[in-house]
PDB file of C-alpha atoms in Angstrom:
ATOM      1  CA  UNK A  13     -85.529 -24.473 -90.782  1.00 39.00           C
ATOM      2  CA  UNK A  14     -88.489 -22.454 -88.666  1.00 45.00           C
ATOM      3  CA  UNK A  15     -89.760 -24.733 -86.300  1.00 52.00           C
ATOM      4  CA  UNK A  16     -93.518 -23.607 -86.265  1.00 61.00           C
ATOM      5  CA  UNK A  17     -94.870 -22.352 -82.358  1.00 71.00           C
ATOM      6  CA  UNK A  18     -97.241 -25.122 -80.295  1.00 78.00           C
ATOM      7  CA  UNK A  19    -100.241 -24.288 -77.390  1.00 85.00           C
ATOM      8  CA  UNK A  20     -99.500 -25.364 -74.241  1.00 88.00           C
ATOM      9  CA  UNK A  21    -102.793 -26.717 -72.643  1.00 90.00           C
ATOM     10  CA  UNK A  22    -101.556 -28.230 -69.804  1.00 90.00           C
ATOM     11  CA  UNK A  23     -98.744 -29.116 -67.539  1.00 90.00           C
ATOM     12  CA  UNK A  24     -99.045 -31.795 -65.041  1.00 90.00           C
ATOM     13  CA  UNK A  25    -103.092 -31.827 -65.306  1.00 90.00           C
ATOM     14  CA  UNK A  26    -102.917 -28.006 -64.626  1.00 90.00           C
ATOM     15  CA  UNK A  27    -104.490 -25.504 -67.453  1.00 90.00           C
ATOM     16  CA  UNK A  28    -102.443 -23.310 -68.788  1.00 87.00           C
ATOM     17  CA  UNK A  29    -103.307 -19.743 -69.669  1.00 85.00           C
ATOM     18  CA  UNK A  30    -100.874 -17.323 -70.451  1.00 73.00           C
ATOM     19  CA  UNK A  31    -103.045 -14.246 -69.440  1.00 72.00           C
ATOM     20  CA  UNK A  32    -103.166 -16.461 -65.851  1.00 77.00           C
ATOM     21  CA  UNK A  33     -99.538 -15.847 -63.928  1.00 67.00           C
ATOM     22  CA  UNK A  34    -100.918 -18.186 -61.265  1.00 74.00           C
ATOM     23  CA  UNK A  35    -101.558 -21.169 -63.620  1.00 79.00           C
ATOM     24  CA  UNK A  36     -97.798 -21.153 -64.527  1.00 75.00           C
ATOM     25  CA  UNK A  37     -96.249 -19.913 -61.510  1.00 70.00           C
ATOM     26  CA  UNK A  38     -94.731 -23.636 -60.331  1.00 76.00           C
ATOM     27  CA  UNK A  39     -92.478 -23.533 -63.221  1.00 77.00           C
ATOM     28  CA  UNK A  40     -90.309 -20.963 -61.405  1.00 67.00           C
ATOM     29  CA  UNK A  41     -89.487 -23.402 -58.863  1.00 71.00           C
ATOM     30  CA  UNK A  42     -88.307 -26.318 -60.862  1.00 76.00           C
ATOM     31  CA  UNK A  43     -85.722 -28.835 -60.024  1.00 80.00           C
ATOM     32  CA  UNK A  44     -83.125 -30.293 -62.202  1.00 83.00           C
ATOM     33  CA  UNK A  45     -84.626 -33.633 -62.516  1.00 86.00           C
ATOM     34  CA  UNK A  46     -88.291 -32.978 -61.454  1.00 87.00           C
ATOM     35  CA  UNK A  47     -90.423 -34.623 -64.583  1.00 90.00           C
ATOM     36  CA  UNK A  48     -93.293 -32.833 -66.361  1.00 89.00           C
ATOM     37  CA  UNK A  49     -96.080 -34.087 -68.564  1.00 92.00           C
ATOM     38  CA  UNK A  50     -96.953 -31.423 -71.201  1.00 90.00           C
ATOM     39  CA  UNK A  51    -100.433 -31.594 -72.881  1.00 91.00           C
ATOM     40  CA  UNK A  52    -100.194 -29.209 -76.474  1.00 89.00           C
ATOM     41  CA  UNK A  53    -101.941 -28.285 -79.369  1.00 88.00           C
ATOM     42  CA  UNK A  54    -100.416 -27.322 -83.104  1.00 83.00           C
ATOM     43  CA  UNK A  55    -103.067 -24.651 -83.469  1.00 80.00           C
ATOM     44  CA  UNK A  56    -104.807 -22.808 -80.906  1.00 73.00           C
ATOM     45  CA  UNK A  57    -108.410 -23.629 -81.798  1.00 77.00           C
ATOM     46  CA  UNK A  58    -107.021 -27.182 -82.960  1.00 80.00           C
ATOM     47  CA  UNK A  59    -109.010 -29.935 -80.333  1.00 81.00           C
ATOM     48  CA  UNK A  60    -106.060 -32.799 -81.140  1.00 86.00           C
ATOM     49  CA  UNK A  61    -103.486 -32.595 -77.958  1.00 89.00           C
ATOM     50  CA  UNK A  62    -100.692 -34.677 -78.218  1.00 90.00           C
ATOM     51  CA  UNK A  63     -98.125 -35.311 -74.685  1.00 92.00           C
ATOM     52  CA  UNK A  64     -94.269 -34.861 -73.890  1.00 90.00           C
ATOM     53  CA  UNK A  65     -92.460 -36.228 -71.103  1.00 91.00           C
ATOM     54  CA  UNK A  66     -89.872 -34.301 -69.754  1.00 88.00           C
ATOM     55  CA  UNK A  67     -87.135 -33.787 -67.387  1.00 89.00           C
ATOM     56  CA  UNK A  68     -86.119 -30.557 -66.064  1.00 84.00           C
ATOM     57  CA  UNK A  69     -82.767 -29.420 -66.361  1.00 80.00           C
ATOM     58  CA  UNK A  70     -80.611 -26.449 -64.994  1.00 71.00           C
ATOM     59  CA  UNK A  71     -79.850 -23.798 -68.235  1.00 69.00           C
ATOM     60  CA  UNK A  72     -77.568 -20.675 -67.544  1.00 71.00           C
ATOM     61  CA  UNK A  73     -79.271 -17.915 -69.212  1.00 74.00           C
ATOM     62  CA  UNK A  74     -77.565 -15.547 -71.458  1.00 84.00           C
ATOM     63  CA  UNK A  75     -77.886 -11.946 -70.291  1.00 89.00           C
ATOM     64  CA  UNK A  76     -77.727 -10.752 -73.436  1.00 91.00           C
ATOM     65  CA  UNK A  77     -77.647 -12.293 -77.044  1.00 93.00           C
ATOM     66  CA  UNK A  78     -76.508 -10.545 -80.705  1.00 94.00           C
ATOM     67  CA  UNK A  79     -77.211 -10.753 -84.152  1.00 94.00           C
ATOM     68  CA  UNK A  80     -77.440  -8.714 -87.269  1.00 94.00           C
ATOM     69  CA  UNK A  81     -80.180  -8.803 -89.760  1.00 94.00           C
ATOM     70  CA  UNK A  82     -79.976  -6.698 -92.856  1.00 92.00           C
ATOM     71  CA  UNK A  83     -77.456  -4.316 -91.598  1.00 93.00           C
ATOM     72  CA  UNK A  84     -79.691  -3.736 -88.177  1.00 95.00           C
ATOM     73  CA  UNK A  85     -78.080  -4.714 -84.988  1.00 95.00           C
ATOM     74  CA  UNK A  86     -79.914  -6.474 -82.013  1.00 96.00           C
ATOM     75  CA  UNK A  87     -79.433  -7.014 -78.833  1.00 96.00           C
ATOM     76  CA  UNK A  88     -81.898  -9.638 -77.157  1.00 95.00           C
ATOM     77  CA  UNK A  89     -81.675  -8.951 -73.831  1.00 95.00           C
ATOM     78  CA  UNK A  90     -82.617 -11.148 -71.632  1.00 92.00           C
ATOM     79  CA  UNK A  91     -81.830  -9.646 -67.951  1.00 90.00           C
ATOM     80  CA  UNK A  92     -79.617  -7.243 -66.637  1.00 91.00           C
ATOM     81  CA  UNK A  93     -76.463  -8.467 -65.413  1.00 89.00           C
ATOM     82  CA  UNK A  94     -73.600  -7.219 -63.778  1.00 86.00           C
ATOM     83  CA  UNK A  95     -70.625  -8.668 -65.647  1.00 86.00           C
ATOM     84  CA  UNK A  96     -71.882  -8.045 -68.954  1.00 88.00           C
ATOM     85  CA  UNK A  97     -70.590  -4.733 -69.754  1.00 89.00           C
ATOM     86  CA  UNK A  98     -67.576  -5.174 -71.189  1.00 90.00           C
ATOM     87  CA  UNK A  99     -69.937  -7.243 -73.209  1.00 90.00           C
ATOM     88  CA  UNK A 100     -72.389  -4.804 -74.534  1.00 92.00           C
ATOM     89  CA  UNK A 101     -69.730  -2.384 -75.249  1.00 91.00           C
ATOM     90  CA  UNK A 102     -68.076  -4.584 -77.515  1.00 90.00           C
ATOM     91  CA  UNK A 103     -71.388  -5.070 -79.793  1.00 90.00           C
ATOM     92  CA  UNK A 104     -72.705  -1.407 -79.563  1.00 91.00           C
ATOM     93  CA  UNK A 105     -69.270  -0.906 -80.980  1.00 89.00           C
ATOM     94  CA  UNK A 106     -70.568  -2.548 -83.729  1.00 87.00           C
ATOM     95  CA  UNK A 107     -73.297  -0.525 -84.270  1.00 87.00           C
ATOM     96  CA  UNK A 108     -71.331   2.752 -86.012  1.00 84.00           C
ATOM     97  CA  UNK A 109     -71.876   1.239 -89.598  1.00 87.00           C
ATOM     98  CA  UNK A 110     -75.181   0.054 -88.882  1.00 92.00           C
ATOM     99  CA  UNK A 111     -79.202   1.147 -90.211  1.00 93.00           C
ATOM    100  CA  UNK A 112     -80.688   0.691 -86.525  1.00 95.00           C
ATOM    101  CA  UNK A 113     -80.193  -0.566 -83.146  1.00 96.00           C
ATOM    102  CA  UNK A 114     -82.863  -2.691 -82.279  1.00 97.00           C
ATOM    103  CA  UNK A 115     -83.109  -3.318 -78.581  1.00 97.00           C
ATOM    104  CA  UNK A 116     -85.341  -6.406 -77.900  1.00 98.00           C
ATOM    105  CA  UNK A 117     -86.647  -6.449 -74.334  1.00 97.00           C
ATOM    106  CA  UNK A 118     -89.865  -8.469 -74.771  1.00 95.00           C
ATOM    107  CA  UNK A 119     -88.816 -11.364 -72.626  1.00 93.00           C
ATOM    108  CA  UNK A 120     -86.887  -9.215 -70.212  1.00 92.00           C
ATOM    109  CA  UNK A 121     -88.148  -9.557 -66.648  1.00 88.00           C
ATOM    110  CA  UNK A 122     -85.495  -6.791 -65.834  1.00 85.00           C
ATOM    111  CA  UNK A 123     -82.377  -7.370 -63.526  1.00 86.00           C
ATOM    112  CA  UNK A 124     -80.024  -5.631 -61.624  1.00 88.00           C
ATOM    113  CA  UNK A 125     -80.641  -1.740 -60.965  1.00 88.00           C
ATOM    114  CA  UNK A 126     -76.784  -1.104 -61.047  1.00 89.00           C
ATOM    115  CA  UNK A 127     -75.683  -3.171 -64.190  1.00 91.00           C
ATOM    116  CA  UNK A 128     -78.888  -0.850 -65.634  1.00 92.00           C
ATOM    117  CA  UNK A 129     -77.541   2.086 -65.351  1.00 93.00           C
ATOM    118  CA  UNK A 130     -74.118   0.957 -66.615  1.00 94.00           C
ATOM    119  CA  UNK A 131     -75.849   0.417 -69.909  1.00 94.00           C
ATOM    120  CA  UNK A 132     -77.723   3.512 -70.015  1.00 96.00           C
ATOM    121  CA  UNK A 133     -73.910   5.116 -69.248  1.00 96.00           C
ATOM    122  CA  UNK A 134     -73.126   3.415 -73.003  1.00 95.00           C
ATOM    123  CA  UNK A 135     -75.692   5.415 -74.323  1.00 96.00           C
ATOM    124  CA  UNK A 136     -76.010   8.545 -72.696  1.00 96.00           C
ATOM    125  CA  UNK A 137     -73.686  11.803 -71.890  1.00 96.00           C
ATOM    126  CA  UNK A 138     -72.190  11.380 -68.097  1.00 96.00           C
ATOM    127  CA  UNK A 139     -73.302  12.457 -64.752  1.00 96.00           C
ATOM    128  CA  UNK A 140     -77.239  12.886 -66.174  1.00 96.00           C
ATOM    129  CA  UNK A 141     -79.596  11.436 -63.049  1.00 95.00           C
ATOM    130  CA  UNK A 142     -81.538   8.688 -64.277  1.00 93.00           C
ATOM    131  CA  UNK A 143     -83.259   7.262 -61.095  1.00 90.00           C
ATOM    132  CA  UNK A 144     -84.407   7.505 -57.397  1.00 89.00           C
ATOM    133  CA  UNK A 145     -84.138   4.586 -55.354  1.00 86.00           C
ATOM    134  CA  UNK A 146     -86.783   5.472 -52.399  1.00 81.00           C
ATOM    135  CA  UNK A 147     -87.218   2.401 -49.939  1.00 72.00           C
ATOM    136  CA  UNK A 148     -90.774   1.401 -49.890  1.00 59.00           C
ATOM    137  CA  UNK A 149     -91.342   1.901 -45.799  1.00 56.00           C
ATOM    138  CA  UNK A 150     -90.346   5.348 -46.930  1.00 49.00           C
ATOM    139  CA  UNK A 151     -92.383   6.013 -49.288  1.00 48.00           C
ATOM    140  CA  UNK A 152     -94.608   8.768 -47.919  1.00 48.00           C
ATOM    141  CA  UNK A 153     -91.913   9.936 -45.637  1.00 49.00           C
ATOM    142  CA  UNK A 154     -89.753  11.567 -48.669  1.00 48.00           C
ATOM    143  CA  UNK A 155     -86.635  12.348 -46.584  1.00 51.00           C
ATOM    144  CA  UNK A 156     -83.680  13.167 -48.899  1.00 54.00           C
ATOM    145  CA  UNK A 157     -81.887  11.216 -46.374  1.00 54.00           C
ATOM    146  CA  UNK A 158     -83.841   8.468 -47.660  1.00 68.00           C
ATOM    147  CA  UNK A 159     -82.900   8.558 -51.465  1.00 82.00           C
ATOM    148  CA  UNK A 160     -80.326   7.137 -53.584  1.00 86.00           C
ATOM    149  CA  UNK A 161     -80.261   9.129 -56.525  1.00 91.00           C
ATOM    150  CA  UNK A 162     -78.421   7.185 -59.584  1.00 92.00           C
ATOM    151  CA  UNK A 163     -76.038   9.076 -62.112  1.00 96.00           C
ATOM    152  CA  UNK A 164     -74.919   7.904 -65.380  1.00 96.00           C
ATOM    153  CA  UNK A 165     -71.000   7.452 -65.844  1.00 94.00           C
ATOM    154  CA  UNK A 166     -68.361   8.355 -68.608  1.00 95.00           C
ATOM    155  CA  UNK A 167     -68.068   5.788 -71.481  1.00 93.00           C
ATOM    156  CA  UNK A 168     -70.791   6.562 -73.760  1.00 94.00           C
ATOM    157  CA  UNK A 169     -70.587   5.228 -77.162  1.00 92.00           C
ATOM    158  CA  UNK A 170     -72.095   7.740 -79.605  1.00 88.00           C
ATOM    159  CA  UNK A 171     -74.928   6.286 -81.628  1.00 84.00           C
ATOM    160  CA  UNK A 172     -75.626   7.894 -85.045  1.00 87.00           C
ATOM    161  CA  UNK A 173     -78.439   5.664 -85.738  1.00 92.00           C
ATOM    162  CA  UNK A 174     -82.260   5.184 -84.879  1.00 94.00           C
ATOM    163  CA  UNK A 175     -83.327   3.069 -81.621  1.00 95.00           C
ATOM    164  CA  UNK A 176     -85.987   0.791 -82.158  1.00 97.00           C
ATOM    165  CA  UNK A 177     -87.477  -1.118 -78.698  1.00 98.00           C
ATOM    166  CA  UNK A 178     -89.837  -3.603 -78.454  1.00 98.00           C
ATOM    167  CA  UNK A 179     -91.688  -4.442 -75.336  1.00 97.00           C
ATOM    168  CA  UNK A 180     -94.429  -6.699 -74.728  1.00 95.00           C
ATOM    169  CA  UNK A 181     -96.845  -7.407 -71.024  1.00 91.00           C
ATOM    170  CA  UNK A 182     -93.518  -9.571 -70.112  1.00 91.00           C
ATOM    171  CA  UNK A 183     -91.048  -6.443 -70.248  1.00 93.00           C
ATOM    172  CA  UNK A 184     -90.947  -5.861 -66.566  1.00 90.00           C
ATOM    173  CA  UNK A 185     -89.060  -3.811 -64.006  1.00 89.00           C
ATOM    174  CA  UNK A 186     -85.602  -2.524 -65.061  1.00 91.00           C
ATOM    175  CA  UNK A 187     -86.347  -3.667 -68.726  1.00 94.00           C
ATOM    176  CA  UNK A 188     -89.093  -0.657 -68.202  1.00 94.00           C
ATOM    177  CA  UNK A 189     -87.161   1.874 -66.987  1.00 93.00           C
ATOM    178  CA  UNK A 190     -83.980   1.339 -69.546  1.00 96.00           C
ATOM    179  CA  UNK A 191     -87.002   1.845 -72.188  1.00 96.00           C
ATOM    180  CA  UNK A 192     -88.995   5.223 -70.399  1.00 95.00           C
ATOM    181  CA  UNK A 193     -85.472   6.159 -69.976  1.00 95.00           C
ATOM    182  CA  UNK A 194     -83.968   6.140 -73.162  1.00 96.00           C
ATOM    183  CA  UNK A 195     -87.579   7.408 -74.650  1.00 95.00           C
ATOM    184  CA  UNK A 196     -87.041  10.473 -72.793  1.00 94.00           C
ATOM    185  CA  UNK A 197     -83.306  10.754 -72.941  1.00 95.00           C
ATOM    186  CA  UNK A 198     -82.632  10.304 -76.986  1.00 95.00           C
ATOM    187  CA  UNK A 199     -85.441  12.060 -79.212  1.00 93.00           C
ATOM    188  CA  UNK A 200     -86.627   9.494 -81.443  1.00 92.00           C
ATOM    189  CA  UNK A 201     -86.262   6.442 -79.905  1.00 95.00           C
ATOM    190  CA  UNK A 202     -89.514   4.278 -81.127  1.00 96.00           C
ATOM    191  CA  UNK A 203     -90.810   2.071 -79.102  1.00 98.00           C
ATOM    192  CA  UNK A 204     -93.223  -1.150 -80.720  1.00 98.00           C
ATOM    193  CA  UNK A 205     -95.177  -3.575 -79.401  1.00 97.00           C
ATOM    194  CA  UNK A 206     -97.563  -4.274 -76.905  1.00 96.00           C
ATOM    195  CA  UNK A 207     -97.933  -2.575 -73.486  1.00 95.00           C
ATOM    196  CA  UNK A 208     -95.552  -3.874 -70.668  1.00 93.00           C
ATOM    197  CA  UNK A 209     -95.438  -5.126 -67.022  1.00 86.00           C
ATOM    198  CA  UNK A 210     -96.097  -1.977 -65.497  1.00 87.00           C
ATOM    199  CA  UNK A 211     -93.304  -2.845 -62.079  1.00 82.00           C
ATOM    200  CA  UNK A 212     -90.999  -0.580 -61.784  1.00 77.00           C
ATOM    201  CA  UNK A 213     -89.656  -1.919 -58.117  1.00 71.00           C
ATOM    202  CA  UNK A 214     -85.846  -2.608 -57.213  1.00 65.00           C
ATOM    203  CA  UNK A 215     -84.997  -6.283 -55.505  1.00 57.00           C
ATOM    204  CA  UNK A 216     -82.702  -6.476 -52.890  1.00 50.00           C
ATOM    205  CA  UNK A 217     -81.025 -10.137 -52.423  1.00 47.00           C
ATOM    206  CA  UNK A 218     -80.993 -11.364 -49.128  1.00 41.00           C
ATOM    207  CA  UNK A 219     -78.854 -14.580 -47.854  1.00 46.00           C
ATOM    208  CA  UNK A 220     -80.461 -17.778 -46.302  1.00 47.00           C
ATOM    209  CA  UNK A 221     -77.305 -19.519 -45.776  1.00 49.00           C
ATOM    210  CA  UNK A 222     -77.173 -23.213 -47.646  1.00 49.00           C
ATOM    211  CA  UNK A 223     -80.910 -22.375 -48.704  1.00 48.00           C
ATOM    212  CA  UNK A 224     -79.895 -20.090 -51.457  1.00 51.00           C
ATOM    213  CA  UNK A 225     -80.953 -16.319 -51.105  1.00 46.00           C
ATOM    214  CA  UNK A 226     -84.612 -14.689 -50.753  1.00 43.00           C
ATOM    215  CA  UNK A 227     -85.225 -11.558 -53.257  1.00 47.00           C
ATOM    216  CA  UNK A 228     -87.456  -8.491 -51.707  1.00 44.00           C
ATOM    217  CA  UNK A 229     -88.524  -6.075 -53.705  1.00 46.00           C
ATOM    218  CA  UNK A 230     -87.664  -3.256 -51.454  1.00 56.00           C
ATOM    219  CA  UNK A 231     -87.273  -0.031 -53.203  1.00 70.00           C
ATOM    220  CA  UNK A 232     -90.131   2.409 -55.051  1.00 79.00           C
ATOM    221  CA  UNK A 233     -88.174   3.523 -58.769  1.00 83.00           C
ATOM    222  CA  UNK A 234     -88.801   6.989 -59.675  1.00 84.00           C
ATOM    223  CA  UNK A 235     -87.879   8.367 -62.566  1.00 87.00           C
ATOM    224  CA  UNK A 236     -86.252  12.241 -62.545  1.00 83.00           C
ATOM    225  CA  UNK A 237     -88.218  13.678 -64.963  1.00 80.00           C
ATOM    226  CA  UNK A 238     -91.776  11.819 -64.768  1.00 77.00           C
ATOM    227  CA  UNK A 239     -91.736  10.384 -60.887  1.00 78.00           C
ATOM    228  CA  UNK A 240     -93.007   6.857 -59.936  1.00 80.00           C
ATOM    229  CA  UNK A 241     -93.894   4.499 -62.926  1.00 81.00           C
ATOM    230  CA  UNK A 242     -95.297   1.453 -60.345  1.00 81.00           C
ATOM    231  CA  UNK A 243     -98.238   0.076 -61.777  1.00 85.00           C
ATOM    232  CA  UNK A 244     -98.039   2.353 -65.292  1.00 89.00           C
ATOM    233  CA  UNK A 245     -97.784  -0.006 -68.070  1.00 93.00           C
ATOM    234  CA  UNK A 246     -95.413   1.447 -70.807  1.00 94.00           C
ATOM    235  CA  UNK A 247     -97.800   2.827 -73.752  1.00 96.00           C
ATOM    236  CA  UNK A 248     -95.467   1.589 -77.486  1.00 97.00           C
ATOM    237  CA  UNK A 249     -95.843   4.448 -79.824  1.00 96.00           C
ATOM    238  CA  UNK A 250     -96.683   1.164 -82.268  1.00 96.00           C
ATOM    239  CA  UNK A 251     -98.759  -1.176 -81.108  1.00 96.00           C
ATOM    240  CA  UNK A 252     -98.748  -4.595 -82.281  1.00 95.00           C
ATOM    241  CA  UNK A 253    -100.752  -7.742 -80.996  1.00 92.00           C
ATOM    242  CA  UNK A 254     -98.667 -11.224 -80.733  1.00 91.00           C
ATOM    243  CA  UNK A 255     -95.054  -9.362 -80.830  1.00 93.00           C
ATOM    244  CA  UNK A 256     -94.086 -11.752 -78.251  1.00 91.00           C
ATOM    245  CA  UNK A 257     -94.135 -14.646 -80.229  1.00 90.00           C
ATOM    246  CA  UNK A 258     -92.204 -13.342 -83.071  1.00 94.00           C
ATOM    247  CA  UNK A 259     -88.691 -14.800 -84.348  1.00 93.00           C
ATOM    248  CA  UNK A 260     -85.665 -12.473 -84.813  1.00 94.00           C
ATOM    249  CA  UNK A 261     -86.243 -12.264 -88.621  1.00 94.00           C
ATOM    250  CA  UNK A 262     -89.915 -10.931 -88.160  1.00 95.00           C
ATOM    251  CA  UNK A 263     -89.047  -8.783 -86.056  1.00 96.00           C
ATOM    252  CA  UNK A 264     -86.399  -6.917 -88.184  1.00 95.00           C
ATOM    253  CA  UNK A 265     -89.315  -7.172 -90.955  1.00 94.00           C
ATOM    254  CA  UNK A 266     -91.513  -5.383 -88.441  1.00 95.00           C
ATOM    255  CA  UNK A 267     -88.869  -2.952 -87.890  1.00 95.00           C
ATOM    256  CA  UNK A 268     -88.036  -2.600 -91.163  1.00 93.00           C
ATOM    257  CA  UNK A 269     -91.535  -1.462 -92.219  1.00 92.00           C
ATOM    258  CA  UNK A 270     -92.188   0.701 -89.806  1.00 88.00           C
ATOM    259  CA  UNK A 271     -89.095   2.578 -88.647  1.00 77.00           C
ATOM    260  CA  UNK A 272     -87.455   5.367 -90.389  1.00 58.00           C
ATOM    261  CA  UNK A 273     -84.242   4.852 -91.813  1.00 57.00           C
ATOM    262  CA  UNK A 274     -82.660   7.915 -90.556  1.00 49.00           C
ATOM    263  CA  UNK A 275     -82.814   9.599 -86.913  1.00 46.00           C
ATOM    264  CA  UNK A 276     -84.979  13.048 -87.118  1.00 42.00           C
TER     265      UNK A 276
END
């Protein structure tokens, strides 16, 4: 059974407005226990609210999730984890029989740099630079000192099949640069969907003792072949309005009609 999508209006009194980071910022620093009242709509233009009560809980996000839809494999990822690789080689293993790879990266705020380029090793040929770490006070300065250049490593899993990506304005930070990457890396990689985040900045974690950690964004990205991408949105060669809201099945029926069957 599809469970049909609702409208937030409001959280706790606040409007909500999806276009509006600020008006749904506080949800990032949630509690386990901390309650919310939820205001929502069935239809957008619908004037009928009705309320929820609820209770926040904690939720360990999955890096990654898999399925297969009509022969198409897709990874949903979700961020990118160290950990996971052993992971994602075990499902792009999968892929060999496959029509398409469908990498999903709509709700992907991005991750770590690192466990990034141990995917793009999956995928790619070995020792190909990928990205330039510069550190942000350093910008301008451009010492080769400076740098940390990033190199794929040997394990790719050869991929006979077309790469479909879809982004969307919440594709953010490494999520970007996996999908400029493997745009520019394997011809015919199609990316669909709306234009993304437009950060392509690398956190650093810092410790605060019993008060968790404090992440910085602290290094400038720059791509080998096309330089800095901060601030550049990723252009789909598709575009489609209200990707982001679409189940698993519409997307592989989005795919499906667009998307060639067969790599050029």
């Amino acid at each position: 059974m599809r469970i049909a999508p609702v409208y937030i209006d409001n959280i706790n009194g606040k409007k909500i407005d999806k276009n509006i980071f600020s008006s749904y910022k506080n949800l990032a620093y949630l509690k386990p226990g901390d309650r919310l009242t939820l205001d929502y709509k069935n239809s957008f233009n619908s004037d009928s609210k009705k309320r929820l009560q609820l209770t926040a809980e904690h939720v360990e996000r999955k890096a990654v999730e898999v399925s297969i839809k009509d022969q198409n494999l897709i990874l949903q990822v979700k961020s990118f984890r160290r950990g996971t690789i052993h992971f994602i080689k075990k499902a792009l293993s999968l892929a060999y029989n496959k029509k398409k790879l469908i990498i999903d990266l709509r709700h992907s705020p991005g991750g770590d740099i690192y466990a990034l380029v141990d995917w793009l090793s999956l995928l790619l040929n070995d020792d190909i630079p990928v990205i330039t770490l510069r550190k942000q006070s350093e910008q301008h300065k451009s010492t080769q000192s400076s740098n940390i250049t990033l190199f794929t490593l040997p394990g790719k899993i050869e991929q006979r099949i077309p790469i479909i990506i879809i982004v969307s304005e919440y594709t953010a930070s490494s999520a970007e640069i996996f999908a400029r990457i493997l745009r520019t890396q394997i011809p015919g990689t199609l990316i669909i969907g709306r234009p993304s985040k437009g950060k392509c900045l690398a956190q650093s974690n810092y410790a605060l003792g019993n008060l968790g950690a404090l992440k910085l964004s602290t290094y400038n990205v720059e791509l080998i072949d096309s330089g800095s991408c901060e601030g550049i949105p990723i252009q789909p060669d598709i575009l489609k309005a209200g990707v982001e809201t679409y189940n698993l099945q519409q997307i592989n029926q989005l795919v499906e009609q667009v998307a060639p069957a067969n790599r050029p």
